[in-house]
Structure formats: C-alpha cells, structure tokens
JSON list of C-alpha atoms and ligand atoms in Angstrom, two decimals:
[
{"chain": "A", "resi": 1, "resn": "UNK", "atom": "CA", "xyz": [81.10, 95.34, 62.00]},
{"chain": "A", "resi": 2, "resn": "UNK", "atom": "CA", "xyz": [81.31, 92.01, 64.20]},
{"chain": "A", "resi": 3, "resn": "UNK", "atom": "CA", "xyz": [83.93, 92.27, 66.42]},
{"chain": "A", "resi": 4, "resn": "UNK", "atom": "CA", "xyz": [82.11, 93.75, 69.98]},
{"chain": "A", "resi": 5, "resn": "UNK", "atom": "CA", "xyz": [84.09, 94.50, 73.06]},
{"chain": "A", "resi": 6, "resn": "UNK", "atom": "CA", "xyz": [82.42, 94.61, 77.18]},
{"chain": "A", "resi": 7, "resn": "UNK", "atom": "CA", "xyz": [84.13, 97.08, 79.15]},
{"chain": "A", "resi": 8, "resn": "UNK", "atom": "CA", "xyz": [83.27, 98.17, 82.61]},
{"chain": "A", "resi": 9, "resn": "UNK", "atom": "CA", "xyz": [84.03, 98.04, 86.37]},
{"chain": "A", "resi": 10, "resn": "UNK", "atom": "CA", "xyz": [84.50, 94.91, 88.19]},
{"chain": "A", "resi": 11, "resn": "UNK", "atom": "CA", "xyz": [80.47, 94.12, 89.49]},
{"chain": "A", "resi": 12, "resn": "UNK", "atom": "CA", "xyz": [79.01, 96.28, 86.48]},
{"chain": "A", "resi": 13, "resn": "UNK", "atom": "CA", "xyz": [77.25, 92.84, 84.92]},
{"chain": "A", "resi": 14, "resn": "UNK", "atom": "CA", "xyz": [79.01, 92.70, 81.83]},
{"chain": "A", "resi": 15, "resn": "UNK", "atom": "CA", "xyz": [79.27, 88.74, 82.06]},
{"chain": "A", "resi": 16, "resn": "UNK", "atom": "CA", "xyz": [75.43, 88.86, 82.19]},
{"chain": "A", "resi": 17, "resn": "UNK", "atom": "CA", "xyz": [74.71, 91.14, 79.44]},
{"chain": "A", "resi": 18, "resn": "UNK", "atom": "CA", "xyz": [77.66, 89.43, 76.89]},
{"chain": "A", "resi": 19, "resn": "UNK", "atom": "CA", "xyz": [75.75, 86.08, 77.52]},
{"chain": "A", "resi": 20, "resn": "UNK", "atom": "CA", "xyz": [72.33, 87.63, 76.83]},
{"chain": "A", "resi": 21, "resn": "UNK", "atom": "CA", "xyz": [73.89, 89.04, 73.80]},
{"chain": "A", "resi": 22, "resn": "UNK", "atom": "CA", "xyz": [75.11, 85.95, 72.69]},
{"chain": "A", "resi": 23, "resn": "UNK", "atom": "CA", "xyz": [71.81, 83.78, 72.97]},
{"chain": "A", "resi": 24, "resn": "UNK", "atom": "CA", "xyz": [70.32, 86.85, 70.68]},
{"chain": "A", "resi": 25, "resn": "UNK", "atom": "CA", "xyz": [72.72, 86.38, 68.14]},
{"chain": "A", "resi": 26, "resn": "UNK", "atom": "CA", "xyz": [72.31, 82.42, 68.40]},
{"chain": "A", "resi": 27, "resn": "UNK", "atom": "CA", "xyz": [68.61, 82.48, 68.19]},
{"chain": "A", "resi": 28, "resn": "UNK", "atom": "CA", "xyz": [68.70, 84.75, 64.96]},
{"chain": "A", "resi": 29, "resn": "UNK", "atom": "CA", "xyz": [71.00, 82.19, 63.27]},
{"chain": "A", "resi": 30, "resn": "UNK", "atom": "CA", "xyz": [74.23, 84.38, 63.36]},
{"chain": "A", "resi": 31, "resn": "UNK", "atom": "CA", "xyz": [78.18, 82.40, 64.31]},
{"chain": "A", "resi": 32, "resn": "UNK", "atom": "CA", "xyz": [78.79, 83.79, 67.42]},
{"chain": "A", "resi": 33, "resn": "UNK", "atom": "CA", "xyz": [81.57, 83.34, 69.30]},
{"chain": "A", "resi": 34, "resn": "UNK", "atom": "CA", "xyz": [82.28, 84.14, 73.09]},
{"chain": "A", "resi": 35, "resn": "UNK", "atom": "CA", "xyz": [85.82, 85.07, 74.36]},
{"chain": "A", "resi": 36, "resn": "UNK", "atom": "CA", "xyz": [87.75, 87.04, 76.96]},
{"chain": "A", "resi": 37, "resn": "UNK", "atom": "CA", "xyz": [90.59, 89.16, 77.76]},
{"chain": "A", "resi": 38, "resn": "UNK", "atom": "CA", "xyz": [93.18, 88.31, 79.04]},
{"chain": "A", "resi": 39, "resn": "UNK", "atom": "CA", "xyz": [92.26, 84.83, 77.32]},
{"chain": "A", "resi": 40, "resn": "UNK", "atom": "CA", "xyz": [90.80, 82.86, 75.10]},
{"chain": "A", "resi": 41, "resn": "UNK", "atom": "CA", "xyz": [93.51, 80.89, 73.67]},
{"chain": "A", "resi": 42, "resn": "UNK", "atom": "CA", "xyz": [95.78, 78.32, 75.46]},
{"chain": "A", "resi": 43, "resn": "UNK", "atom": "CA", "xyz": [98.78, 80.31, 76.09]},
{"chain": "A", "resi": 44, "resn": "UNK", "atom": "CA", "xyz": [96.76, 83.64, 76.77]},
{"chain": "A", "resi": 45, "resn": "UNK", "atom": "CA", "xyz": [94.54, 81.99, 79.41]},
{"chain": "A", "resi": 46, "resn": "UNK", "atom": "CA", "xyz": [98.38, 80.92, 80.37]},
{"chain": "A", "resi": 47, "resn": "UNK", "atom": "CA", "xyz": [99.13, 84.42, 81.00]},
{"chain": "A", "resi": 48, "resn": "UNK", "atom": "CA", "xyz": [95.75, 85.22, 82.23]},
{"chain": "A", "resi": 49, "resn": "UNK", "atom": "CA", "xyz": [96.50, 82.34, 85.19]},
{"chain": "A", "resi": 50, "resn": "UNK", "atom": "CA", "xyz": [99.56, 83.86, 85.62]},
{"chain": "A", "resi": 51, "resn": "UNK", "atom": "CA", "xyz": [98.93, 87.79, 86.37]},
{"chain": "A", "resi": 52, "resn": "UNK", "atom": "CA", "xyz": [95.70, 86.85, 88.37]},
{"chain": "A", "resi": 53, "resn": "UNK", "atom": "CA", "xyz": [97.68, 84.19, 90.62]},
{"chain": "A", "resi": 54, "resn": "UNK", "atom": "CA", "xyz": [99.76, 87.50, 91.72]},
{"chain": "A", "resi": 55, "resn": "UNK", "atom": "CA", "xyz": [98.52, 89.21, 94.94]},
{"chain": "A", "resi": 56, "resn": "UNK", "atom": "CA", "xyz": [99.51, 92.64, 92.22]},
{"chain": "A", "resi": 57, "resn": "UNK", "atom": "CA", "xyz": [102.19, 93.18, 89.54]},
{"chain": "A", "resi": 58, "resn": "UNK", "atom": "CA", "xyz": [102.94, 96.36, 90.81]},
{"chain": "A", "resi": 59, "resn": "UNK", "atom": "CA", "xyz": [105.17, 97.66, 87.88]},
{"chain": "A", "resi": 60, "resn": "UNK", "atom": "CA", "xyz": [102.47, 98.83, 85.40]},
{"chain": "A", "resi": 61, "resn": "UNK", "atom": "CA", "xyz": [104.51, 98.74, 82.21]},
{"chain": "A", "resi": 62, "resn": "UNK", "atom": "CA", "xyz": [105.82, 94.56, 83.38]},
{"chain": "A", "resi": 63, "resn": "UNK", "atom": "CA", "xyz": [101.89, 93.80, 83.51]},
{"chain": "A", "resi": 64, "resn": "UNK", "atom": "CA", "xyz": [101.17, 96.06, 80.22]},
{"chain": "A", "resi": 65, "resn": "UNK", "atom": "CA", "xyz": [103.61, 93.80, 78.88]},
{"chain": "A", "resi": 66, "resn": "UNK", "atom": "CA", "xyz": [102.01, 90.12, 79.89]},
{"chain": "A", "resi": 67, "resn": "UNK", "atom": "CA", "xyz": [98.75, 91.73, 78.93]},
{"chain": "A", "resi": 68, "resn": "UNK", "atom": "CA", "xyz": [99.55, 92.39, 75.32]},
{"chain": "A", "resi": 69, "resn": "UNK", "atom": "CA", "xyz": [101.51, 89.29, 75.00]},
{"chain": "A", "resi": 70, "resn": "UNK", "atom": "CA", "xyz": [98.28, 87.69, 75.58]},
{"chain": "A", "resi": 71, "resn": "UNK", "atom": "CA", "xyz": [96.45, 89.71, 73.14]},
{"chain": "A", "resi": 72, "resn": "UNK", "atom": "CA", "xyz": [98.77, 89.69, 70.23]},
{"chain": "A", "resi": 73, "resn": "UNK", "atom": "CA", "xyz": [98.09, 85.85, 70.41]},
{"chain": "A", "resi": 74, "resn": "UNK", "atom": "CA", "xyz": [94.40, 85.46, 70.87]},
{"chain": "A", "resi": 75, "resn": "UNK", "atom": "CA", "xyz": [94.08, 88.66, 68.20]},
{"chain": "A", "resi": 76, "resn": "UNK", "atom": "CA", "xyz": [96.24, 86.63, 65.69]},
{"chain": "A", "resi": 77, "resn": "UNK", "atom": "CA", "xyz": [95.17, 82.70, 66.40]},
{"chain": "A", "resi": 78, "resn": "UNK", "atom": "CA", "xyz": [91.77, 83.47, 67.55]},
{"chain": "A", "resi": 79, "resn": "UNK", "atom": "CA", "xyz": [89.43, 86.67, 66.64]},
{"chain": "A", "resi": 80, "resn": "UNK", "atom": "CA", "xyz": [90.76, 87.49, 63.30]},
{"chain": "A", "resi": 81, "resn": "UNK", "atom": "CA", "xyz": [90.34, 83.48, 62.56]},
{"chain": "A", "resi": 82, "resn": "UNK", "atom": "CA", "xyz": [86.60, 83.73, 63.81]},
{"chain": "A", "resi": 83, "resn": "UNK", "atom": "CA", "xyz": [86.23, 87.07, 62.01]},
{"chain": "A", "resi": 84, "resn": "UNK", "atom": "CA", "xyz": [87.46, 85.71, 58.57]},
{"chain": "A", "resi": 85, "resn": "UNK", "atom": "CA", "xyz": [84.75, 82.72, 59.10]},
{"chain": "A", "resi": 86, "resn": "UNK", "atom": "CA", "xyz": [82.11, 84.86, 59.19]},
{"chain": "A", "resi": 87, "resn": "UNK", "atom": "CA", "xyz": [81.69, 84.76, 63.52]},
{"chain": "A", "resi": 88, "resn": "UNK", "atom": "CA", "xyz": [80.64, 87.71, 65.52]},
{"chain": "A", "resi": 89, "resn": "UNK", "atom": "CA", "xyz": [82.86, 87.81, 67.93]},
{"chain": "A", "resi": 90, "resn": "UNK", "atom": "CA", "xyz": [82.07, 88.99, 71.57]},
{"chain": "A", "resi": 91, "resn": "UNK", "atom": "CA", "xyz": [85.15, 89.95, 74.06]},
{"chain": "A", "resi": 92, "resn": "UNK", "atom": "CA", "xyz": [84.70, 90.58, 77.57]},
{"chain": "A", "resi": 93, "resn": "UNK", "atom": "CA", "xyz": [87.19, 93.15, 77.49]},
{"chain": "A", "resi": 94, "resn": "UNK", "atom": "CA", "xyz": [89.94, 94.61, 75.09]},
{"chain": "A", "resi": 95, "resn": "UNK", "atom": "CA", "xyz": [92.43, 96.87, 75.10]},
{"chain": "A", "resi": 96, "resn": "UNK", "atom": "CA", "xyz": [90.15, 100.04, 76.90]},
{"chain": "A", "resi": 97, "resn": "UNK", "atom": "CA", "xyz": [91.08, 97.84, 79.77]},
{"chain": "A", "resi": 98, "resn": "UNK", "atom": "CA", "xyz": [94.69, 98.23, 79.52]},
{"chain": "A", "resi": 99, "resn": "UNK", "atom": "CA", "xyz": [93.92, 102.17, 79.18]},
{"chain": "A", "resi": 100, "resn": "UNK", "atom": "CA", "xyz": [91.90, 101.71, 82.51]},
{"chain": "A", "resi": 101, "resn": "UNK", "atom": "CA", "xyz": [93.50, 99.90, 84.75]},
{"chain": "A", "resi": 102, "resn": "UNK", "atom": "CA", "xyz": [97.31, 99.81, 83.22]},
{"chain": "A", "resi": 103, "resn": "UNK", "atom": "CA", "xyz": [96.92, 103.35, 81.78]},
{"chain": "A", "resi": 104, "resn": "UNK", "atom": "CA", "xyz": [94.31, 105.71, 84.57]},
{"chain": "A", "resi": 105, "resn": "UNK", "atom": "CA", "xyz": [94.77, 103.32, 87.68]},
{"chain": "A", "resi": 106, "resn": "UNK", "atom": "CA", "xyz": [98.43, 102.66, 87.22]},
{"chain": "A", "resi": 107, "resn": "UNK", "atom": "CA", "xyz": [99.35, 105.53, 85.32]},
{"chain": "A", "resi": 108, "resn": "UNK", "atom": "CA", "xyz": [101.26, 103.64, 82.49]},
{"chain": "A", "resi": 109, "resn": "UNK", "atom": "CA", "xyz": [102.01, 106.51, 80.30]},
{"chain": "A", "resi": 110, "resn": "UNK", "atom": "CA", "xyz": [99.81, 106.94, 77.26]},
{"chain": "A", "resi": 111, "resn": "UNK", "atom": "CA", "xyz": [102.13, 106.83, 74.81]},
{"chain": "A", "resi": 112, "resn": "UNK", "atom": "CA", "xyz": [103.48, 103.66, 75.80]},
{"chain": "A", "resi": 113, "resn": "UNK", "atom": "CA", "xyz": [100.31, 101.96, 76.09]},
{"chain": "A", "resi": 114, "resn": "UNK", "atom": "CA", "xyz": [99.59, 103.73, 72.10]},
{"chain": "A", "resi": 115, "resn": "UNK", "atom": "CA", "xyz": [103.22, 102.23, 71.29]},
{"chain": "A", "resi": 116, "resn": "UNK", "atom": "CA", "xyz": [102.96, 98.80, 71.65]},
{"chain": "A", "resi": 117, "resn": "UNK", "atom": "CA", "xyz": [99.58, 98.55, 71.06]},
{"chain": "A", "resi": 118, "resn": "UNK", "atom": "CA", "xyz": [100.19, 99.65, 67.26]},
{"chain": "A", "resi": 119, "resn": "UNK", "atom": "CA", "xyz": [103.11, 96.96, 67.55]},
{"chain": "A", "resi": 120, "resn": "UNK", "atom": "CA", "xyz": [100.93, 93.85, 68.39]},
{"chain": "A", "resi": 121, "resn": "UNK", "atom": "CA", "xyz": [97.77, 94.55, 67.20]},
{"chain": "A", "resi": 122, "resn": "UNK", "atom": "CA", "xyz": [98.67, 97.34, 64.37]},
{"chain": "A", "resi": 123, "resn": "UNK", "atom": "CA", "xyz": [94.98, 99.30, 63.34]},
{"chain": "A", "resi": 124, "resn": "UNK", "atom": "CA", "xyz": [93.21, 96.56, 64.95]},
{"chain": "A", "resi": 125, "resn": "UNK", "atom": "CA", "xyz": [89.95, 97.96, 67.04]},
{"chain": "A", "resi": 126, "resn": "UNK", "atom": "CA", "xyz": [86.48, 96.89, 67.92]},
{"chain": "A", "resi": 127, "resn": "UNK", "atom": "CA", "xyz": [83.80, 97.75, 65.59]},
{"chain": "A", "resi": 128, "resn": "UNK", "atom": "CA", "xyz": [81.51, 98.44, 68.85]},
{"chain": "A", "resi": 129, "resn": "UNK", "atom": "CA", "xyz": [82.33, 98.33, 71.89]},
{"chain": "A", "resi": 130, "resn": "UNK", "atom": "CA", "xyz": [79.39, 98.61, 75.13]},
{"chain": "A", "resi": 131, "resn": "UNK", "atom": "CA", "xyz": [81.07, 100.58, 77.97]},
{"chain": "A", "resi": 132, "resn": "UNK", "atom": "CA", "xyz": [78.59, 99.65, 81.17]},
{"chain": "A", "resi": 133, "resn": "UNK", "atom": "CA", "xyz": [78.56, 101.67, 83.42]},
{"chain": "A", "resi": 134, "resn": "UNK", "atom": "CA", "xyz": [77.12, 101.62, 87.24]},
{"chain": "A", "resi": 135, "resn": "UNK", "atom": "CA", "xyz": [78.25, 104.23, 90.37]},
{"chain": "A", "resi": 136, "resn": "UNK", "atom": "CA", "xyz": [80.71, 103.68, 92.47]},
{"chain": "A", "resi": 137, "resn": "UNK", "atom": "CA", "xyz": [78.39, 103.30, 95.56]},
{"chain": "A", "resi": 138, "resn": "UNK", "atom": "CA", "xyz": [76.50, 100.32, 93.69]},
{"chain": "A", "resi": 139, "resn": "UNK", "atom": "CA", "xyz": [79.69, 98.87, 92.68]},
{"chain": "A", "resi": 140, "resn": "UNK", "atom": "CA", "xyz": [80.18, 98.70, 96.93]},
{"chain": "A", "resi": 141, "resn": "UNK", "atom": "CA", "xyz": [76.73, 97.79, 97.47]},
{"chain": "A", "resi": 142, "resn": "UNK", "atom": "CA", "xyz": [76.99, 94.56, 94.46]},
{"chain": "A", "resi": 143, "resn": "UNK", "atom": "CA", "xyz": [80.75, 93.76, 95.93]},
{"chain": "A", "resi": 144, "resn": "UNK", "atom": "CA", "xyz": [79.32, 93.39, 99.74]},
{"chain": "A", "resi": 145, "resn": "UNK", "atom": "CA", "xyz": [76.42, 91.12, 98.02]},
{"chain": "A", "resi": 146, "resn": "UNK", "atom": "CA", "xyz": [78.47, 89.15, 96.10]},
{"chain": "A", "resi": 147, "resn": "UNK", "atom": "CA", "xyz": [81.53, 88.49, 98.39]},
{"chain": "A", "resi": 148, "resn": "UNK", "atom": "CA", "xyz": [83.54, 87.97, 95.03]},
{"chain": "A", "resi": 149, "resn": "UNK", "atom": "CA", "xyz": [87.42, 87.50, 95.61]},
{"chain": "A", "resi": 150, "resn": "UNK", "atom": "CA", "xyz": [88.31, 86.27, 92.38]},
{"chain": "A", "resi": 151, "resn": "UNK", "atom": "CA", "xyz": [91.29, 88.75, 91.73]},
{"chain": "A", "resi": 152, "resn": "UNK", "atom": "CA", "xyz": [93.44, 91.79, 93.33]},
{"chain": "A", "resi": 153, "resn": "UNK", "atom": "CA", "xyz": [90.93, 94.15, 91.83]},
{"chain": "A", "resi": 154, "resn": "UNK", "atom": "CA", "xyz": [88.38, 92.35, 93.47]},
{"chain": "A", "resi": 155, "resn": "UNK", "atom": "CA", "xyz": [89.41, 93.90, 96.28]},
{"chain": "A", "resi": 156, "resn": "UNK", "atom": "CA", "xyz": [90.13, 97.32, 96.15]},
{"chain": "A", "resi": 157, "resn": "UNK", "atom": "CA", "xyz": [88.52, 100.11, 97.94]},
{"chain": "A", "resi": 158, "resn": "UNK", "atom": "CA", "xyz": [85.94, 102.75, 96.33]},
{"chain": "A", "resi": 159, "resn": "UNK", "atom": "CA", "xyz": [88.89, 105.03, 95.04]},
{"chain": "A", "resi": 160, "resn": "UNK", "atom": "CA", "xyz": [89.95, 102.45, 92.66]},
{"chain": "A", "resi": 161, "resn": "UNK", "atom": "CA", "xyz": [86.62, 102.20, 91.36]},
{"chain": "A", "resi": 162, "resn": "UNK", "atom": "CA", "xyz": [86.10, 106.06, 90.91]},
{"chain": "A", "resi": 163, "resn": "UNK", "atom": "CA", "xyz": [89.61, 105.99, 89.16]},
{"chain": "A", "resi": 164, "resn": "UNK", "atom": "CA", "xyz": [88.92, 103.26, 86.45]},
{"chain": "A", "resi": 165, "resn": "UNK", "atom": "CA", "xyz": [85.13, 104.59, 86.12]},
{"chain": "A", "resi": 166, "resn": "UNK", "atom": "CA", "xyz": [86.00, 108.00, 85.45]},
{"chain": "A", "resi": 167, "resn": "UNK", "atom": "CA", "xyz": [88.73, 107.11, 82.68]},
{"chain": "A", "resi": 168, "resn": "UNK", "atom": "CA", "xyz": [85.92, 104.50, 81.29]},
{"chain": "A", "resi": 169, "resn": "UNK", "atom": "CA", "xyz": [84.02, 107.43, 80.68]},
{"chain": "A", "resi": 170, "resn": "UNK", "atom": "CA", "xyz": [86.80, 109.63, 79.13]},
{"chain": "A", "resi": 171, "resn": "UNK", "atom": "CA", "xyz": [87.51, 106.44, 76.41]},
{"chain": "A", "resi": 172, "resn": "UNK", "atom": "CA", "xyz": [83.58, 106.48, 75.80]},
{"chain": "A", "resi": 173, "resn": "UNK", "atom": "CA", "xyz": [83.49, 110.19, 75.03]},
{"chain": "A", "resi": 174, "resn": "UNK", "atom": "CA", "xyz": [86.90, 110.36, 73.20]},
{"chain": "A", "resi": 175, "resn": "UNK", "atom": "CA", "xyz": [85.61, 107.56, 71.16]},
{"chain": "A", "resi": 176, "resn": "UNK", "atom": "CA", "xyz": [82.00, 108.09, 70.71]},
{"chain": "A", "resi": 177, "resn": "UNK", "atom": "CA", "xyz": [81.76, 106.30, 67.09]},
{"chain": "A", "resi": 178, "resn": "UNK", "atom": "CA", "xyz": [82.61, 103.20, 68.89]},
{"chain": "A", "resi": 179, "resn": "UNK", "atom": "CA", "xyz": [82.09, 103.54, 72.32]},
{"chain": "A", "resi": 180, "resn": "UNK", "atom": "CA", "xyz": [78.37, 103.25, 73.95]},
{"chain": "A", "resi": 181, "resn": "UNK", "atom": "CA", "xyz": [77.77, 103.98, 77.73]},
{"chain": "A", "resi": 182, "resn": "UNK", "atom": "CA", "xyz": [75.08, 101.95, 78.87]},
{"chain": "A", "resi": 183, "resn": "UNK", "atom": "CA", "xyz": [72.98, 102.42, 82.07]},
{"chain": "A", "resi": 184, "resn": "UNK", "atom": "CA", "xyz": [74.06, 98.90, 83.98]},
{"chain": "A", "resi": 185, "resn": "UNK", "atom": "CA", "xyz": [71.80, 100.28, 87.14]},
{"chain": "A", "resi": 186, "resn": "UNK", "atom": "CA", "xyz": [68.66, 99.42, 84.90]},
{"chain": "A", "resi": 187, "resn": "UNK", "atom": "CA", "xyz": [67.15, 96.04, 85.04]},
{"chain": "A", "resi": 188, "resn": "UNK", "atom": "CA", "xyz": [69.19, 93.43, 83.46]},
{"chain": "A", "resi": 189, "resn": "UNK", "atom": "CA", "xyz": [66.52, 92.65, 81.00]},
{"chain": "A", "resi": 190, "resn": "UNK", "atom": "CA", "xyz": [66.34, 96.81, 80.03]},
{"chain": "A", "resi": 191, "resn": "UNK", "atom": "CA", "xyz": [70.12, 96.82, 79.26]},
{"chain": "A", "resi": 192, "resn": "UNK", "atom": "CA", "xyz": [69.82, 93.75, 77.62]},
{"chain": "A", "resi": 193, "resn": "UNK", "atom": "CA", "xyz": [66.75, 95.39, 75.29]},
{"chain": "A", "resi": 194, "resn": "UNK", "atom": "CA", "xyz": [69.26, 99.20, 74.90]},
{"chain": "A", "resi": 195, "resn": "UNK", "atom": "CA", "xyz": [72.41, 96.47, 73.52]},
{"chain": "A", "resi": 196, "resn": "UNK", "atom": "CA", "xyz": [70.52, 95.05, 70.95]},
{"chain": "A", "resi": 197, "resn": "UNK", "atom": "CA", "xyz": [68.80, 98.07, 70.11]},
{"chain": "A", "resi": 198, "resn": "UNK", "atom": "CA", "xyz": [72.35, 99.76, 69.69]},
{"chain": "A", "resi": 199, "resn": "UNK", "atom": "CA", "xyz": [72.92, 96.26, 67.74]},
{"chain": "A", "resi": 200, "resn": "UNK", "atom": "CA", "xyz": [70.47, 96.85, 65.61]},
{"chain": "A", "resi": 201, "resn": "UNK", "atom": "CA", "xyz": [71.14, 100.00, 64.36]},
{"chain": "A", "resi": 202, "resn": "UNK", "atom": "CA", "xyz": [74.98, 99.80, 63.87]},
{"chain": "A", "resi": 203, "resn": "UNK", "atom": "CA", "xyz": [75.30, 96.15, 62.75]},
{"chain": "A", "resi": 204, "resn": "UNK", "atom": "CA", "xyz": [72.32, 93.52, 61.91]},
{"chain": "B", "resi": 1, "resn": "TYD", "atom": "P1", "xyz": [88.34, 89.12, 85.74]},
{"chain": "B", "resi": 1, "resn": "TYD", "atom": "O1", "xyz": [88.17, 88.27, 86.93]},
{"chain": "B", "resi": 1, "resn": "TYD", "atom": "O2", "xyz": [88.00, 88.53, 84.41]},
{"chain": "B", "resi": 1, "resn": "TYD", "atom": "O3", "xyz": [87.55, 90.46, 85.95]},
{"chain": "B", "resi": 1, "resn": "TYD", "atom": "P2", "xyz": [86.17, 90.87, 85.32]},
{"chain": "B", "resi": 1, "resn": "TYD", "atom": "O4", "xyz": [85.19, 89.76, 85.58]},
{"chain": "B", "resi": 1, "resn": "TYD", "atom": "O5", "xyz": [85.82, 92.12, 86.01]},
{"chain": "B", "resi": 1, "resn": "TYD", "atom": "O6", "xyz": [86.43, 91.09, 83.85]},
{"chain": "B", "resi": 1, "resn": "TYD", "atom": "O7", "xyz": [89.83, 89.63, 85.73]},
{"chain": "B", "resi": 1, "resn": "TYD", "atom": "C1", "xyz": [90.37, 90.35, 84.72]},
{"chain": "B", "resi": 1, "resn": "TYD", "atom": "C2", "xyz": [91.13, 91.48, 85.36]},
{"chain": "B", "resi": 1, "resn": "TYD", "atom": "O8", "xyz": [92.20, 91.86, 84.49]},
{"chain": "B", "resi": 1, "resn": "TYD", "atom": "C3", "xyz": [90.25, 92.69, 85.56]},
{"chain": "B", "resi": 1, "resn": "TYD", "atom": "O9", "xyz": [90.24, 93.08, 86.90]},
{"chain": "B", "resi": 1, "resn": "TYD", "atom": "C4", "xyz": [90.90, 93.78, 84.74]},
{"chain": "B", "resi": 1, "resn": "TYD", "atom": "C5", "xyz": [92.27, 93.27, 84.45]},
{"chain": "B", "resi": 1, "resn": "TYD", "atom": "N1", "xyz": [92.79, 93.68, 83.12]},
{"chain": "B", "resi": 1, "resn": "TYD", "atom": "C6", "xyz": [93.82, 94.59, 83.06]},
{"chain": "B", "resi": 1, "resn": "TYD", "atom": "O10", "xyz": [94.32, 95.05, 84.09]},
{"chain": "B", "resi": 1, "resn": "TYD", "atom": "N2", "xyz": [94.29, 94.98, 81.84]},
{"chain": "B", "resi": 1, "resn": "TYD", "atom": "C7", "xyz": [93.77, 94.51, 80.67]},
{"chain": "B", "resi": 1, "resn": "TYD", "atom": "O11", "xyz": [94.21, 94.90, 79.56]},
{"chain": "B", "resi": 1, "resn": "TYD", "atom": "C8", "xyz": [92.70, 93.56, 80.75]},
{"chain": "B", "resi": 1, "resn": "TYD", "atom": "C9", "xyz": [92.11, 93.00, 79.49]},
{"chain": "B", "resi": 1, "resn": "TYD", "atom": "C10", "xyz": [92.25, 93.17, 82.00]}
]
C-alpha cells in the first residue's frame, strides 16, 4: 500500500495537504516521493506544458490521448521505479482526473477512457487515494481570493465546478475501498490530522 493519489477541484487545497503529508512521512523516516499528474518525468511535464499552454483542447478523446501518453511514461520510468525502491509515492492527481474532467466534464465516453487506460497502465491503481472535497460556493469564494489563472480550468464558471465535484463524488462512492472523501472546508491542520489518521489505519 504506498502508492497515494490527491484528487479534487481546482482551489480544494490538495497541494497543501500532499505537502503536509509528505513532511509526515519524512519525519517518521519513510522514502517519500512527491509527483504530479500530468508530470513528473521530462517528457510528461513535456506534455503537461503542452495541453496547459492551450487556451482548451476541445476534442476530449485528442486530450484523453496526451494525458495518458504522459502517464504511461511517468507510470513506467517513474512510480513503479520509486515503488520497487521501497518510496511512498504521493501523486497530485491520477487517472480519477481523466474520469472527471475528460470523462463527466467532457463527456469522453466511459468505455474509452476504461480502454486505454487498461492499455497503458494495465491493473495499475492507487492503493489510496484522498478525494477532497469543498462546495462549489467556497470553490468561488477561494478562486476570487486567490486570483489564480494558472490554466483553462482556472477559469471556468461554477457549473464546471458542480460538474467535476459531483462525478468526484460518484468515483469516491463507486470505489469506496480506495477512495476517501475528506472535508477540505475544515482547517488545514484538521484535514491534515483525518489523512494521516486514514494513513494510519490502511498503511503504516
Ligand atoms: P494544475 O494547474 O496542476 O491544476 P491543479 O493544481 O488543480 O491540479 O493543472 C492540471 C489540470 O489538468 C487540472 O485542471 C486538471 C487537468 N487534468 C485533466 O484534465 N485530466 C487528467 O487526467 C489530469 C491528471 C489532469
């Protein structure tokens, strides 16, 4: 059990709580290793560069595509190298994002997304993945305080949000072996203490 995926909407403080999860795993002595989706090796950040450099790539199955060329490479070069050293390995998202926002938002049909996701990564899957979750208003409310335009998705209006929340939660309950739903309105150092309890019981 060591390979842990962050999912959630844009704003939801995943970045926070996979660095607070990190510095736990550091300070009890456990190889930990951060990385990112898409990302984390050369030629996915590549890719990554590439689809967020485009105002949108709106044909869902062409950006399914870059996506999971990106992930067959940082699966193959990069977490199952980590994994086999003995590294946790933390991604800030994983494939439940290409459900989301390829899959709900885009409406890439399931079966396509299942399809070549069993080509590149085969019965590859998170061990545990933390799904964290905040409203749709407080997404607005964090987006107005943070003025963030990093990407397209940055950008989009509360629909979007509802959209890719609501089929968050759908993966979470379909999946509910893997997938925990944690309360990201709580105070950053709460969510932080509900991870590593959840870490506690499933893995260390
Ligand atoms: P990023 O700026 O890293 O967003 P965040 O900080 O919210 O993770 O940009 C990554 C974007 O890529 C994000 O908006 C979601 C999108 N994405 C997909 O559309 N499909 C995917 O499979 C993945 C992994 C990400």
């Amino acid at each position: 059990m060591k390979f842990i995926t962050f999912e959630g909407c844009d704003f939801c403080g995943k970045s926070t709580q996979i660095q607070l999860l990190k510095e736990h795993f550091k300070i009890n002595n456990h190889k930990v290793f951060l990385t990112r989706e898409p990302g984390g090796t050369e030629l996915a950040e590549k890719i990554r560069e590439l689809i967020l450099s485009f105002k949108e790539i709106k044909d869902p199955l062409t950006e399914y595509l870059l996506v999971s060329a990106a992930r067959k490479d940082h699966v193959d070069n990069l977490i199952k190298k980590k994994l086999q050293q003995g590294y946790y390995v933390l991604s800030d998202r994983f494939y439940d994002s290409s459900i989301c926002y390829q899959g709900y938002y885009k409406g890439l049909d399931a079966n396509i997304l299942k399809t070549i996701k069993e080509l590149i990564i085969g019965a590859f899957e998170p061990d545990l993945t933390f799904l964290i979750d905040i409203p749709e208003d407080e997404i607005e409310k964090r987006m107005c305080t943070k003025r963030v335009n990093n990407n397209i998705y940055d950008t989009k209006p509360k629909d979007f949000y509802k959209i890719i929340r609501s089929g968050y939660l759908k993966i979470a309950h379909e999946n509910n072996d893997r997938v925990f739903i944690i309360d990201g309105n709580k105070k950053i150092a709460d969510v932080n203490a509900q991870i590593i309890k959840i870490i506690k019981e499933k893995i260390l």
